[in-house]
PDB file of C-alpha atoms in Angstrom:
ATOM      1  CA  MET A   1      36.738 -51.205 -37.803  1.00 59.00           C
ATOM      2  CA  PHE A   2      38.168 -50.556 -34.331  1.00 78.00           C
ATOM      3  CA  LYS A   3      40.863 -52.942 -33.199  1.00 87.00           C
ATOM      4  CA  ARG A   4      40.316 -54.173 -29.662  1.00 93.00           C
ATOM      5  CA  ILE A   5      43.377 -54.219 -27.432  1.00 95.00           C
ATOM      6  CA  CYS A   6      41.965 -56.334 -24.604  1.00 97.00           C
ATOM      7  CA  LYS A   7      38.633 -57.662 -23.360  1.00 98.00           C
ATOM      8  CA  ILE A   8      38.142 -57.945 -19.606  1.00 98.00           C
ATOM      9  CA  THR A   9      35.392 -59.827 -17.832  1.00 98.00           C
ATOM     10  CA  PHE A  10      35.178 -58.515 -14.281  1.00 98.00           C
ATOM     11  CA  ILE A  11      33.634 -60.983 -11.849  1.00 98.00           C
ATOM     12  CA  SER A  12      32.396 -59.783  -8.494  1.00 98.00           C
ATOM     13  CA  HIS A  13      33.363 -62.190  -5.697  1.00 97.00           C
ATOM     14  CA  GLY A  14      30.722 -64.400  -4.127  1.00 97.00           C
ATOM     15  CA  ALA A  15      28.761 -63.264  -1.085  1.00 97.00           C
ATOM     16  CA  THR A  16      30.187 -63.339   2.438  1.00 96.00           C
ATOM     17  CA  ILE A  17      28.598 -62.834   5.845  1.00 95.00           C
ATOM     18  CA  TYR A  18      29.788 -59.218   5.696  1.00 94.00           C
ATOM     19  CA  SER A  19      28.537 -58.386   2.198  1.00 93.00           C
ATOM     20  CA  THR A  20      25.154 -59.946   2.990  1.00 92.00           C
ATOM     21  CA  ALA A  21      24.832 -57.806   6.149  1.00 91.00           C
ATOM     22  CA  GLY A  22      26.152 -54.597   4.493  1.00 90.00           C
ATOM     23  CA  ILE A  23      29.227 -54.487   6.730  1.00 93.00           C
ATOM     24  CA  ILE A  24      32.267 -52.617   5.417  1.00 92.00           C
ATOM     25  CA  ASN A  25      35.262 -54.897   5.289  1.00 90.00           C
ATOM     26  CA  ASP A  26      38.688 -54.354   3.768  1.00 86.00           C
ATOM     27  CA  ASN A  27      40.403 -57.107   5.736  1.00 85.00           C
ATOM     28  CA  LEU A  28      42.397 -59.181   3.251  1.00 88.00           C
ATOM     29  CA  LYS A  29      42.284 -62.397   5.290  1.00 90.00           C
ATOM     30  CA  SER A  30      38.585 -62.793   6.045  1.00 86.00           C
ATOM     31  CA  PRO A  31      35.837 -63.732   5.640  1.00 92.00           C
ATOM     32  CA  LYS A  32      35.479 -66.646   3.240  1.00 93.00           C
ATOM     33  CA  LEU A  33      32.458 -67.122   0.990  1.00 96.00           C
ATOM     34  CA  ASN A  34      29.232 -68.103   2.733  1.00 96.00           C
ATOM     35  CA  ASP A  35      26.709 -70.631   1.343  1.00 97.00           C
ATOM     36  CA  VAL A  36      25.059 -67.984  -0.840  1.00 97.00           C
ATOM     37  CA  GLY A  37      28.463 -66.969  -2.206  1.00 97.00           C
ATOM     38  CA  GLU A  38      29.340 -70.580  -2.998  1.00 97.00           C
ATOM     39  CA  GLU A  39      26.063 -70.971  -4.918  1.00 97.00           C
ATOM     40  CA  GLU A  40      26.687 -67.737  -6.825  1.00 97.00           C
ATOM     41  CA  ILE A  41      30.093 -68.905  -7.999  1.00 97.00           C
ATOM     42  CA  VAL A  42      28.775 -72.330  -9.031  1.00 97.00           C
ATOM     43  CA  LYS A  43      26.323 -70.453 -11.304  1.00 98.00           C
ATOM     44  CA  VAL A  44      29.101 -68.212 -12.641  1.00 98.00           C
ATOM     45  CA  CYS A  45      31.222 -71.289 -13.411  1.00 97.00           C
ATOM     46  CA  GLU A  46      28.307 -72.985 -15.179  1.00 97.00           C
ATOM     47  CA  TYR A  47      27.757 -69.854 -17.275  1.00 97.00           C
ATOM     48  CA  LEU A  48      31.444 -69.630 -18.239  1.00 97.00           C
ATOM     49  CA  THR A  49      31.535 -73.334 -19.104  1.00 96.00           C
ATOM     50  CA  ASN A  50      28.467 -73.056 -21.351  1.00 95.00           C
ATOM     51  CA  ARG A  51      29.906 -70.039 -23.186  1.00 93.00           C
ATOM     52  CA  GLU A  52      32.969 -72.070 -24.234  1.00 90.00           C
ATOM     53  CA  VAL A  53      35.139 -68.936 -24.473  1.00 93.00           C
ATOM     54  CA  HIS A  54      38.865 -69.203 -23.786  1.00 92.00           C
ATOM     55  CA  TYR A  55      40.422 -66.805 -21.285  1.00 96.00           C
ATOM     56  CA  ASP A  56      44.164 -66.212 -21.398  1.00 96.00           C
ATOM     57  CA  LYS A  57      44.594 -65.292 -17.733  1.00 97.00           C
ATOM     58  CA  ILE A  58      42.580 -65.172 -14.527  1.00 98.00           C
ATOM     59  CA  TYR A  59      43.511 -62.387 -12.111  1.00 98.00           C
ATOM     60  CA  THR A  60      42.346 -61.925  -8.533  1.00 98.00           C
ATOM     61  CA  GLY A  61      42.300 -59.205  -5.941  1.00 97.00           C
ATOM     62  CA  PRO A  62      44.164 -59.997  -2.683  1.00 97.00           C
ATOM     63  CA  GLU A  63      41.068 -60.441  -0.483  1.00 96.00           C
ATOM     64  CA  ALA A  64      40.373 -63.989   0.765  1.00 95.00           C
ATOM     65  CA  TYR A  65      36.887 -64.034  -0.777  1.00 96.00           C
ATOM     66  CA  CYS A  66      38.273 -62.904  -4.162  1.00 97.00           C
ATOM     67  CA  ILE A  67      40.991 -65.551  -4.094  1.00 97.00           C
ATOM     68  CA  GLN A  68      38.488 -68.265  -3.151  1.00 97.00           C
ATOM     69  CA  THR A  69      36.210 -67.181  -6.021  1.00 97.00           C
ATOM     70  CA  ALA A  70      39.092 -66.955  -8.523  1.00 98.00           C
ATOM     71  CA  GLN A  71      40.418 -70.399  -7.620  1.00 97.00           C
ATOM     72  CA  GLN A  72      37.091 -72.012  -8.513  1.00 97.00           C
ATOM     73  CA  ILE A  73      36.916 -70.118 -11.820  1.00 97.00           C
ATOM     74  CA  ALA A  74      40.566 -70.766 -12.716  1.00 97.00           C
ATOM     75  CA  LYS A  75      40.017 -74.544 -12.414  1.00 96.00           C
ATOM     76  CA  LEU A  76      37.661 -74.335 -15.404  1.00 94.00           C
ATOM     77  CA  PHE A  77      40.521 -73.099 -17.573  1.00 94.00           C
ATOM     78  CA  HIS A  78      43.246 -75.268 -15.994  1.00 95.00           C
ATOM     79  CA  GLN A  79      45.025 -72.198 -14.693  1.00 96.00           C
ATOM     80  CA  LYS A  80      46.174 -70.703 -11.430  1.00 97.00           C
ATOM     81  CA  PRO A  81      44.862 -67.216 -10.620  1.00 97.00           C
ATOM     82  CA  VAL A  82      47.414 -64.405 -10.788  1.00 98.00           C
ATOM     83  CA  MET A  83      47.422 -62.132  -7.747  1.00 97.00           C
ATOM     84  CA  THR A  84      47.089 -58.375  -8.251  1.00 97.00           C
ATOM     85  CA  GLU A  85      47.073 -55.479  -5.803  1.00 94.00           C
ATOM     86  CA  LEU A  86      43.589 -54.573  -7.066  1.00 95.00           C
ATOM     87  CA  GLN A  87      41.962 -54.374  -3.656  1.00 93.00           C
ATOM     88  CA  SER A  88      38.919 -52.458  -2.513  1.00 93.00           C
ATOM     89  CA  ARG A  89      38.995 -48.971  -1.080  1.00 93.00           C
ATOM     90  CA  LYS A  90      40.788 -48.650   2.251  1.00 94.00           C
ATOM     91  CA  HIS A  91      38.057 -47.708   4.718  1.00 93.00           C
ATOM     92  CA  GLY A  92      40.166 -46.917   7.789  1.00 94.00           C
ATOM     93  CA  ASP A  93      38.016 -46.341  10.880  1.00 94.00           C
ATOM     94  CA  TRP A  94      34.849 -47.344   8.993  1.00 94.00           C
ATOM     95  CA  GLN A  95      36.026 -50.956   8.995  1.00 93.00           C
ATOM     96  CA  GLY A  96      33.328 -53.126  10.593  1.00 92.00           C
ATOM     97  CA  SER A  97      30.591 -50.461  10.372  1.00 93.00           C
ATOM     98  CA  THR A  98      27.377 -51.029   8.467  1.00 92.00           C
ATOM     99  CA  LEU A  99      26.389 -48.784   5.587  1.00 84.00           C
ATOM    100  CA  ALA A 100      23.111 -48.067   7.401  1.00 87.00           C
ATOM    101  CA  ASP A 101      24.933 -46.825  10.511  1.00 89.00           C
ATOM    102  CA  LEU A 102      27.244 -44.604   8.471  1.00 90.00           C
ATOM    103  CA  TYR A 103      24.286 -43.107   6.623  1.00 86.00           C
ATOM    104  CA  LYS A 104      22.672 -42.195   9.953  1.00 89.00           C
ATOM    105  CA  GLU A 105      25.835 -40.334  10.925  1.00 87.00           C
ATOM    106  CA  TYR A 106      26.810 -38.707   7.618  1.00 86.00           C
ATOM    107  CA  LYS A 107      23.462 -38.540   5.745  1.00 83.00           C
ATOM    108  CA  SER A 108      23.937 -37.931   2.004  1.00 77.00           C
ATOM    109  CA  SER A 109      27.473 -36.574   2.533  1.00 80.00           C
ATOM    110  CA  ILE A 110      28.562 -40.216   3.048  1.00 81.00           C
ATOM    111  CA  ILE A 111      29.009 -40.397  -0.735  1.00 77.00           C
ATOM    112  CA  SER A 112      31.896 -37.919  -0.781  1.00 78.00           C
ATOM    113  CA  ALA A 113      33.142 -38.373   2.795  1.00 87.00           C
ATOM    114  CA  THR A 114      36.614 -39.766   3.429  1.00 91.00           C
ATOM    115  CA  PRO A 115      36.874 -42.377   6.176  1.00 92.00           C
ATOM    116  CA  PRO A 116      39.150 -41.306   9.047  1.00 93.00           C
ATOM    117  CA  ASN A 117      42.520 -43.007   8.383  1.00 95.00           C
ATOM    118  CA  GLY A 118      41.102 -44.226   5.068  1.00 94.00           C
ATOM    119  CA  GLU A 119      41.402 -43.526   1.363  1.00 95.00           C
ATOM    120  CA  THR A 120      39.611 -40.809  -0.582  1.00 94.00           C
ATOM    121  CA  LEU A 121      37.405 -41.968  -3.441  1.00 94.00           C
ATOM    122  CA  LYS A 122      39.566 -40.042  -5.930  1.00 95.00           C
ATOM    123  CA  THR A 123      42.740 -41.705  -4.657  1.00 96.00           C
ATOM    124  CA  PHE A 124      41.044 -45.104  -4.841  1.00 96.00           C
ATOM    125  CA  ASN A 125      39.868 -44.474  -8.418  1.00 97.00           C
ATOM    126  CA  ARG A 126      43.331 -43.350  -9.456  1.00 97.00           C
ATOM    127  CA  ARG A 127      44.871 -46.485  -7.921  1.00 98.00           C
ATOM    128  CA  VAL A 128      42.379 -48.763  -9.704  1.00 98.00           C
ATOM    129  CA  SER A 129      42.951 -46.973 -13.021  1.00 97.00           C
ATOM    130  CA  VAL A 130      46.739 -47.381 -12.846  1.00 98.00           C
ATOM    131  CA  ILE A 131      46.445 -51.127 -12.182  1.00 98.00           C
ATOM    132  CA  ILE A 132      43.844 -51.721 -14.913  1.00 98.00           C
ATOM    133  CA  ASN A 133      45.938 -49.775 -17.453  1.00 97.00           C
ATOM    134  CA  ARG A 134      48.952 -51.914 -16.601  1.00 97.00           C
ATOM    135  CA  LEU A 135      46.973 -55.163 -16.975  1.00 98.00           C
ATOM    136  CA  ILE A 136      45.658 -54.010 -20.368  1.00 97.00           C
ATOM    137  CA  LYS A 137      49.206 -53.305 -21.591  1.00 97.00           C
ATOM    138  CA  GLU A 138      50.366 -56.706 -20.353  1.00 97.00           C
ATOM    139  CA  ASN A 139      47.469 -58.474 -22.116  1.00 98.00           C
ATOM    140  CA  LYS A 140      47.302 -56.996 -25.612  1.00 96.00           C
ATOM    141  CA  GLY A 141      45.140 -59.232 -27.775  1.00 96.00           C
ATOM    142  CA  ASN A 142      43.967 -61.264 -24.783  1.00 97.00           C
ATOM    143  CA  ARG A 143      40.684 -62.017 -23.067  1.00 97.00           C
ATOM    144  CA  ILE A 144      41.122 -61.997 -19.309  1.00 98.00           C
ATOM    145  CA  ILE A 145      39.043 -62.376 -16.164  1.00 98.00           C
ATOM    146  CA  ILE A 146      39.557 -60.195 -13.109  1.00 98.00           C
ATOM    147  CA  VAL A 147      37.886 -61.334  -9.882  1.00 98.00           C
ATOM    148  CA  THR A 148      37.475 -58.348  -7.611  1.00 98.00           C
ATOM    149  CA  THR A 149      35.070 -56.417  -5.392  1.00 97.00           C
ATOM    150  CA  PRO A 150      31.900 -54.540  -6.427  1.00 96.00           C
ATOM    151  CA  GLU A 151      33.598 -51.265  -5.454  1.00 95.00           C
ATOM    152  CA  VAL A 152      36.474 -51.834  -7.896  1.00 97.00           C
ATOM    153  CA  ILE A 153      34.010 -52.688 -10.679  1.00 98.00           C
ATOM    154  CA  GLN A 154      32.048 -49.486  -9.957  1.00 97.00           C
ATOM    155  CA  SER A 155      35.294 -47.528 -10.270  1.00 97.00           C
ATOM    156  CA  VAL A 156      36.171 -49.141 -13.614  1.00 98.00           C
ATOM    157  CA  LEU A 157      32.665 -48.557 -14.994  1.00 98.00           C
ATOM    158  CA  ALA A 158      32.648 -44.930 -13.822  1.00 97.00           C
ATOM    159  CA  LYS A 159      35.850 -44.293 -15.779  1.00 97.00           C
ATOM    160  CA  THR A 160      34.529 -46.012 -18.918  1.00 97.00           C
ATOM    161  CA  LEU A 161      31.202 -44.153 -18.738  1.00 97.00           C
ATOM    162  CA  ASP A 162      32.862 -40.871 -17.711  1.00 96.00           C
ATOM    163  CA  LEU A 163      30.714 -40.592 -14.582  1.00 95.00           C
ATOM    164  CA  ALA A 164      31.403 -38.056 -11.863  1.00 93.00           C
ATOM    165  CA  THR A 165      33.027 -39.593  -8.798  1.00 91.00           C
ATOM    166  CA  GLU A 166      30.026 -38.753  -6.635  1.00 88.00           C
ATOM    167  CA  ASN A 167      27.771 -40.781  -8.947  1.00 92.00           C
ATOM    168  CA  GLN A 168      29.672 -44.062  -9.232  1.00 93.00           C
ATOM    169  CA  HIS A 169      27.861 -45.516  -6.201  1.00 89.00           C
ATOM    170  CA  LYS A 170      24.693 -45.475  -8.336  1.00 91.00           C
ATOM    171  CA  ILE A 171      26.012 -48.398 -10.386  1.00 95.00           C
ATOM    172  CA  LEU A 172      24.618 -51.506  -8.714  1.00 95.00           C
ATOM    173  CA  ILE A 173      27.097 -54.379  -8.716  1.00 97.00           C
ATOM    174  CA  LYS A 174      25.962 -57.411  -6.751  1.00 97.00           C
ATOM    175  CA  THR A 175      28.145 -60.276  -5.599  1.00 97.00           C
ATOM    176  CA  GLY A 176      28.485 -63.166  -8.049  1.00 97.00           C
ATOM    177  CA  THR A 177      27.885 -61.019 -11.150  1.00 98.00           C
ATOM    178  CA  LEU A 178      29.793 -60.429 -14.374  1.00 98.00           C
ATOM    179  CA  THR A 179      30.678 -57.180 -16.134  1.00 98.00           C
ATOM    180  CA  GLN A 180      32.501 -57.047 -19.456  1.00 98.00           C
ATOM    181  CA  ILE A 181      34.436 -54.160 -20.983  1.00 98.00           C
ATOM    182  CA  SER A 182      36.308 -54.016 -24.298  1.00 98.00           C
ATOM    183  CA  TYR A 183      39.390 -51.775 -24.342  1.00 97.00           C
ATOM    184  CA  PHE A 184      40.555 -49.959 -27.466  1.00 96.00           C
ATOM    185  CA  GLU A 185      43.302 -47.406 -28.065  1.00 92.00           C
ATOM    186  CA  GLY A 186      42.326 -44.439 -25.873  1.00 89.00           C
ATOM    187  CA  TRP A 187      38.783 -45.537 -25.051  1.00 94.00           C
ATOM    188  CA  SER A 188      36.683 -48.430 -23.780  1.00 96.00           C
ATOM    189  CA  SER A 189      33.161 -49.755 -24.185  1.00 97.00           C
ATOM    190  CA  VAL A 190      30.861 -51.532 -21.737  1.00 97.00           C
ATOM    191  CA  ILE A 191      29.483 -54.756 -23.260  1.00 97.00           C
ATOM    192  CA  TYR A 192      27.314 -55.687 -20.269  1.00 97.00           C
ATOM    193  CA  THR A 193      27.262 -55.026 -16.552  1.00 97.00           C
ATOM    194  CA  GLY A 194      25.951 -56.674 -13.389  1.00 95.00           C
ATOM    195  CA  PHE A 195      24.915 -59.864 -15.205  1.00 97.00           C
ATOM    196  CA  SER A 196      23.772 -62.526 -12.753  1.00 96.00           C
ATOM    197  CA  PRO A 197      23.666 -66.069 -14.191  1.00 93.00           C
ATOM    198  CA  LEU A 198      20.400 -67.875 -13.408  1.00 78.00           C
TER     199      LEU A 198
END
């Protein structure tokens, strides 16, 4: 039998006015969750409560909407969320643009394009991988929650599933959803992805 090192439940932050409108945002200080996002996280909290599973630590990305989401989840387990540097891709000059507008300009090359003054997808994936590997080492034998952005979860899933970088955008991760991955020595396994509590 394989011995699991760590189990991580990734929770995508609740919706914001930007995520609902498809606006690219890597501002750490705004926006907060909107009404839809608040409802999503209430459902996530109800799901976690009903499962009655203990989580050793709750981590959060540095974005305001991740912190707000993580604080509500951490209350369930009488914890305070631990801040990580696990933030979304740095979009440079694309900040504030809509995905629809960028597609008009770049067409299908948008998938591999690097935002002016931004971060390449490969650099982003490497950064996410380093942080996740560190958290796994720090949490041997633990079950943890990481509240982060859909983009980070896509990156983690692409590594686990050995997807090409240009295909990771095909993994649909909505706000207010859960994804779980078990980590073993040298490999990992997706348990479920993009689960939205009813």
